[in-house]
mmCIF file of C-alpha atoms and ligand atoms in Angstrom:
data_model
loop_
_atom_site.group_PDB
_atom_site.id
_atom_site.type_symbol
_atom_site.label_atom_id
_atom_site.label_comp_id
_atom_site.label_asym_id
_atom_site.label_seq_id
_atom_site.Cartn_x
_atom_site.Cartn_y
_atom_site.Cartn_z
ATOM 1 C CA MET A 1 106.445 87.035 116.162
ATOM 2 C CA ASP A 2 102.836 85.576 116.299
ATOM 3 C CA VAL A 3 100.311 88.337 116.412
ATOM 4 C CA LEU A 4 98.221 87.084 119.152
ATOM 5 C CA GLU A 5 101.531 86.562 121.262
ATOM 6 C CA ALA A 6 102.332 90.219 120.397
ATOM 7 C CA ILE A 7 98.836 91.304 121.576
ATOM 8 C CA LYS A 8 99.360 89.576 124.910
ATOM 9 C CA GLY A 9 102.966 90.423 125.378
ATOM 10 C CA ARG A 10 102.685 94.343 124.902
ATOM 11 C CA ARG A 11 102.725 96.474 127.580
ATOM 12 C CA SER A 12 102.501 100.232 128.270
ATOM 13 C CA ILE A 13 106.080 101.548 128.539
ATOM 14 C CA ARG A 14 106.815 104.612 130.467
ATOM 15 C CA ARG A 15 110.529 104.275 131.022
ATOM 16 C CA PHE A 16 112.832 104.478 127.964
ATOM 17 C CA LYS A 17 116.406 103.966 127.556
ATOM 18 C CA ASN A 18 118.499 106.754 125.734
ATOM 19 C CA SER A 19 119.175 104.867 122.671
ATOM 20 C CA PRO A 20 118.138 106.154 119.391
ATOM 21 C CA LEU A 21 115.919 104.408 116.828
ATOM 22 C CA PRO A 22 117.356 102.505 113.979
ATOM 23 C CA SER A 23 116.405 104.423 110.811
ATOM 24 C CA SER A 24 115.415 101.160 109.109
ATOM 25 C CA LEU A 25 112.706 100.567 111.749
ATOM 26 C CA LEU A 26 111.264 104.277 111.075
ATOM 27 C CA SER A 27 109.730 103.025 107.809
ATOM 28 C CA ALA A 28 108.263 99.746 109.034
ATOM 29 C CA LEU A 29 106.461 101.972 111.786
ATOM 30 C CA GLU A 30 105.362 104.075 108.965
ATOM 31 C CA ASP A 31 103.891 101.155 106.887
ATOM 32 C CA SER A 32 102.039 99.886 110.337
ATOM 33 C CA LEU A 33 100.145 103.214 110.286
ATOM 34 C CA LEU A 34 99.348 103.387 106.917
ATOM 35 C CA GLU A 35 98.301 100.036 106.600
ATOM 36 C CA ALA A 36 95.458 100.094 108.904
ATOM 37 C CA PRO A 37 92.020 99.696 107.708
ATOM 38 C CA SER A 38 89.809 102.642 107.494
ATOM 39 C CA ALA A 39 86.154 104.039 106.700
ATOM 40 C CA GLY A 40 85.653 103.847 102.843
ATOM 41 C CA ASN A 41 89.677 103.714 102.566
ATOM 42 C CA LEU A 42 89.597 107.452 103.012
ATOM 43 C CA GLN A 43 92.388 106.951 105.731
ATOM 44 C CA SER A 44 91.032 110.068 107.627
ATOM 45 C CA ARG A 45 94.387 110.441 109.683
ATOM 46 C CA ARG A 46 97.525 112.124 109.806
ATOM 47 C CA PHE A 47 100.754 111.405 111.896
ATOM 48 C CA TYR A 48 103.474 113.886 113.190
ATOM 49 C CA PHE A 49 106.884 112.214 114.155
ATOM 50 C CA VAL A 50 108.477 114.364 116.646
ATOM 51 C CA PHE A 51 112.004 113.481 117.446
ATOM 52 C CA ARG A 52 113.606 114.325 120.934
ATOM 53 C CA GLY A 53 114.102 117.903 121.394
ATOM 54 C CA GLU A 54 112.204 121.025 122.215
ATOM 55 C CA THR A 55 109.108 120.100 120.291
ATOM 56 C CA GLY A 56 108.873 116.711 122.267
ATOM 57 C CA ARG A 57 109.374 118.960 125.636
ATOM 58 C CA GLN A 58 106.286 120.973 124.901
ATOM 59 C CA ILE A 59 104.252 118.100 123.716
ATOM 60 C CA ALA A 60 105.150 116.346 127.212
ATOM 61 C CA ARG A 61 104.064 119.506 129.005
ATOM 62 C CA ALA A 62 100.961 119.768 126.873
ATOM 63 C CA ALA A 63 100.337 116.241 128.158
ATOM 64 C CA TYR A 64 100.212 117.464 131.670
ATOM 65 C CA HIS A 65 103.910 116.896 132.354
ATOM 66 C CA GLN A 66 103.957 113.081 131.321
ATOM 67 C CA ASP A 67 107.546 113.499 131.213
ATOM 68 C CA PHE A 68 108.344 109.919 129.466
ATOM 69 C CA ILE A 69 107.259 111.388 126.263
ATOM 70 C CA GLN A 70 110.086 113.792 126.008
ATOM 71 C CA ASP A 71 112.469 110.911 127.305
ATOM 72 C CA ALA A 72 111.674 108.542 124.273
ATOM 73 C CA PRO A 73 113.499 109.217 121.032
ATOM 74 C CA LEU A 74 110.008 109.491 119.146
ATOM 75 C CA ALA A 75 106.495 110.598 119.944
ATOM 76 C CA VAL A 76 104.027 110.004 117.075
ATOM 77 C CA VAL A 77 101.018 112.388 117.730
ATOM 78 C CA CYS A 78 98.320 110.613 115.920
ATOM 79 C CA CYS A 79 95.635 112.892 114.477
ATOM 80 C CA ALA A 80 92.181 112.553 112.865
ATOM 81 C CA ASN A 81 91.470 114.537 109.705
ATOM 82 C CA MET A 82 88.094 115.582 109.833
ATOM 83 C CA LYS A 83 88.092 117.047 106.510
ATOM 84 C CA LEU A 84 88.397 113.750 104.652
ATOM 85 C CA ALA A 85 85.936 112.009 106.892
ATOM 86 C CA SER A 86 83.319 114.780 106.273
ATOM 87 C CA HIS A 87 82.555 112.610 103.044
ATOM 88 C CA TYR A 88 80.435 110.643 105.420
ATOM 89 C CA GLY A 89 78.786 113.692 107.224
ATOM 90 C CA GLU A 90 78.573 113.807 110.991
ATOM 91 C CA ARG A 91 79.331 110.168 111.487
ATOM 92 C CA GLY A 92 82.684 110.504 109.533
ATOM 93 C CA ARG A 93 83.601 113.783 111.475
ATOM 94 C CA THR A 94 82.841 112.331 114.964
ATOM 95 C CA LEU A 95 83.218 108.452 114.967
ATOM 96 C CA TYR A 96 84.848 107.088 111.553
ATOM 97 C CA CYS A 97 88.153 109.471 111.605
ATOM 98 C CA LEU A 98 88.614 108.527 115.382
ATOM 99 C CA GLN A 99 88.335 104.790 114.607
ATOM 100 C CA ASP A 100 90.715 105.187 111.597
ATOM 101 C CA VAL A 101 93.552 106.602 113.769
ATOM 102 C CA ALA A 102 92.761 104.087 116.474
ATOM 103 C CA ALA A 103 93.253 101.271 114.143
ATOM 104 C CA SER A 104 96.738 102.713 112.822
ATOM 105 C CA ILE A 105 97.619 103.248 116.785
ATOM 106 C CA GLU A 106 97.419 99.723 117.788
ATOM 107 C CA ASN A 107 99.072 98.323 114.424
ATOM 108 C CA LEU A 108 102.104 100.918 115.407
ATOM 109 C CA MET A 109 102.116 99.575 119.046
ATOM 110 C CA LEU A 110 102.018 96.131 117.982
ATOM 111 C CA VAL A 111 104.608 96.248 115.142
ATOM 112 C CA ALA A 112 106.943 98.215 117.681
ATOM 113 C CA TYR A 113 106.737 95.643 120.224
ATOM 114 C CA SER A 114 107.545 93.005 117.544
ATOM 115 C CA PHE A 115 111.011 95.157 116.977
ATOM 116 C CA GLY A 116 111.605 94.913 120.675
ATOM 117 C CA LEU A 117 110.389 98.877 121.230
ATOM 118 C CA GLY A 118 108.059 99.954 123.897
ATOM 119 C CA THR A 119 105.316 102.180 123.533
ATOM 120 C CA VAL A 120 102.216 104.018 125.269
ATOM 121 C CA TRP A 121 98.905 105.294 124.114
ATOM 122 C CA VAL A 122 98.763 108.684 125.970
ATOM 123 C CA GLY A 123 95.147 110.438 125.655
ATOM 124 C CA ALA A 124 95.429 112.770 128.372
ATOM 125 C CA PHE A 125 96.734 116.071 127.013
ATOM 126 C CA ASP A 126 95.477 119.522 126.067
ATOM 127 C CA GLU A 127 94.296 119.260 122.383
ATOM 128 C CA THR A 128 94.486 123.073 121.832
ATOM 129 C CA GLU A 129 97.919 123.407 123.084
ATOM 130 C CA VAL A 130 98.995 120.524 121.228
ATOM 131 C CA SER A 131 97.377 121.603 118.143
ATOM 132 C CA LYS A 132 99.192 125.053 118.420
ATOM 133 C CA ILE A 133 102.593 123.577 119.074
ATOM 134 C CA LEU A 134 102.201 121.704 115.726
ATOM 135 C CA SER A 135 100.417 124.513 114.062
ATOM 136 C CA LEU A 136 97.667 122.028 112.950
ATOM 137 C CA PRO A 137 94.783 123.251 110.808
ATOM 138 C CA ASP A 138 91.458 123.030 112.349
ATOM 139 C CA TYR A 139 90.214 120.190 110.549
ATOM 140 C CA ILE A 140 93.226 117.978 111.970
ATOM 141 C CA ARG A 141 92.298 116.759 115.752
ATOM 142 C CA PRO A 142 95.132 115.217 117.748
ATOM 143 C CA VAL A 143 93.779 111.927 119.369
ATOM 144 C CA ALA A 144 96.620 110.346 120.938
ATOM 145 C CA ILE A 145 100.713 110.493 121.626
ATOM 146 C CA VAL A 146 102.448 107.401 121.300
ATOM 147 C CA PRO A 147 106.139 107.730 122.799
ATOM 148 C CA VAL A 148 108.187 105.196 120.967
ATOM 149 C CA GLY A 149 111.647 104.027 122.212
ATOM 150 C CA TYR A 150 113.457 100.919 123.758
ATOM 151 C CA PRO A 151 111.966 99.871 127.004
ATOM 152 C CA ASP A 152 113.799 100.394 130.329
ATOM 153 C CA GLU A 153 110.958 98.530 132.566
ATOM 154 C CA ASN A 154 109.292 95.313 132.060
ATOM 155 C CA PRO A 155 105.902 95.897 133.701
ATOM 156 C CA PRO A 156 103.567 93.171 134.544
ATOM 157 C CA SER A 157 100.137 93.110 133.073
ATOM 158 C CA PRO A 158 97.607 95.023 134.965
ATOM 159 C CA GLY A 159 95.049 92.166 134.119
ATOM 160 C CA ARG A 160 92.054 92.162 131.975
ATOM 161 C CA VAL A 161 88.423 91.501 132.658
ATOM 162 C CA GLY A 162 87.185 87.858 132.354
ATOM 163 C CA ARG A 163 85.371 86.993 128.944
ATOM 164 C CA GLU A 164 82.017 86.857 130.630
ATOM 165 C CA HIS A 165 82.304 90.862 131.570
ATOM 166 C CA ALA A 166 83.205 91.837 128.059
ATOM 167 C CA ILE A 167 82.047 89.113 125.516
ATOM 168 C CA SER A 168 78.590 88.074 124.735
ATOM 169 C CA HIS A 169 77.743 85.060 122.490
ATOM 170 C CA VAL A 170 74.443 85.728 120.674
ATOM 171 C CA ARG A 171 72.894 82.750 118.519
HETATM 172 C C1 FMN B 201 92.383 105.830 124.841
HETATM 173 C C2 FMN B 201 93.456 105.696 125.965
HETATM 174 C C3 FMN B 201 94.077 106.758 126.728
HETATM 175 C C4 FMN B 201 95.042 106.517 127.465
HETATM 176 N N1 FMN B 201 96.003 107.549 128.097
HETATM 177 C C5 FMN B 201 96.941 107.299 128.989
HETATM 178 C C6 FMN B 201 97.670 108.401 129.519
HETATM 179 O O1 FMN B 201 97.226 109.711 129.170
HETATM 180 N N2 FMN B 201 98.996 108.156 130.134
HETATM 181 C C7 FMN B 201 99.244 106.948 130.344
HETATM 182 O O2 FMN B 201 100.315 106.894 131.094
HETATM 183 N N3 FMN B 201 98.747 105.720 129.568
HETATM 184 C C8 FMN B 201 97.292 105.992 128.871
HETATM 185 N N4 FMN B 201 97.096 104.856 128.476
HETATM 186 C C9 FMN B 201 97.518 103.673 128.752
HETATM 187 C C10 FMN B 201 96.719 102.666 129.469
HETATM 188 O O3 FMN B 201 96.847 103.129 131.062
HETATM 189 C C11 FMN B 201 97.087 101.392 129.413
HETATM 190 O O4 FMN B 201 96.952 100.808 128.155
HETATM 191 C C12 FMN B 201 96.229 100.487 130.294
HETATM 192 O O5 FMN B 201 96.445 100.761 131.742
HETATM 193 C C13 FMN B 201 96.261 98.844 129.987
HETATM 194 O O6 FMN B 201 97.863 98.551 130.302
HETATM 195 P P1 FMN B 201 98.681 97.855 129.022
HETATM 196 O O7 FMN B 201 98.568 98.737 127.750
HETATM 197 O O8 FMN B 201 100.139 97.658 129.784
HETATM 198 O O9 FMN B 201 97.982 96.679 128.802
HETATM 199 C C14 FMN B 201 95.761 105.019 127.436
HETATM 200 C C15 FMN B 201 95.294 104.162 126.905
HETATM 201 C C16 FMN B 201 94.215 104.266 126.020
HETATM 202 C C17 FMN B 201 93.629 103.342 125.070
#
């Protein structure tokens, strides 16, 4: 699939079928996370693959009952590694590691889409609660939860602003 086609066709999916993920797709999803760019190639990020079950239910509760998280066969909890990023001081800890994770998340969503899978970027959750559920050390900051599964809906695009609102050409 053409990359721009994937970028334009991907939609946030919040209804998932009950089908499991083929294990052959898991390693491609992992590659998509690992191959993203990162500041100084430090790869200041860490990912927790939570498969459907009790931990997934706890994570959904910590995400203010966004229950579609527990319906997906997989939820990837995407975290920043502030210890690795501290190589770049304050900027590393507060900015670079978040960008490292964000680059991986977008890769994940596009590769998942190219395999016919649905995802949604979930940013609304109680960080302290998610850290507790996964026993994260204090230097690992959960940034987003991405449920992954076969879509059971086909939502329309919510639209985007016109070019003139977001892009300036400077010559
Ligand atoms: C940083 C961030 C946080 C988000 N948090 C949530 C969330 O907590 N719950 C949710 O259902 N969608 C969440 N979304 C998904 C957005 O609502 C969605 O991407 C946006 O409405 C555009 O729709 P599209 O992804 O279908 O293009 C989040 C997206 C981003 C980038």
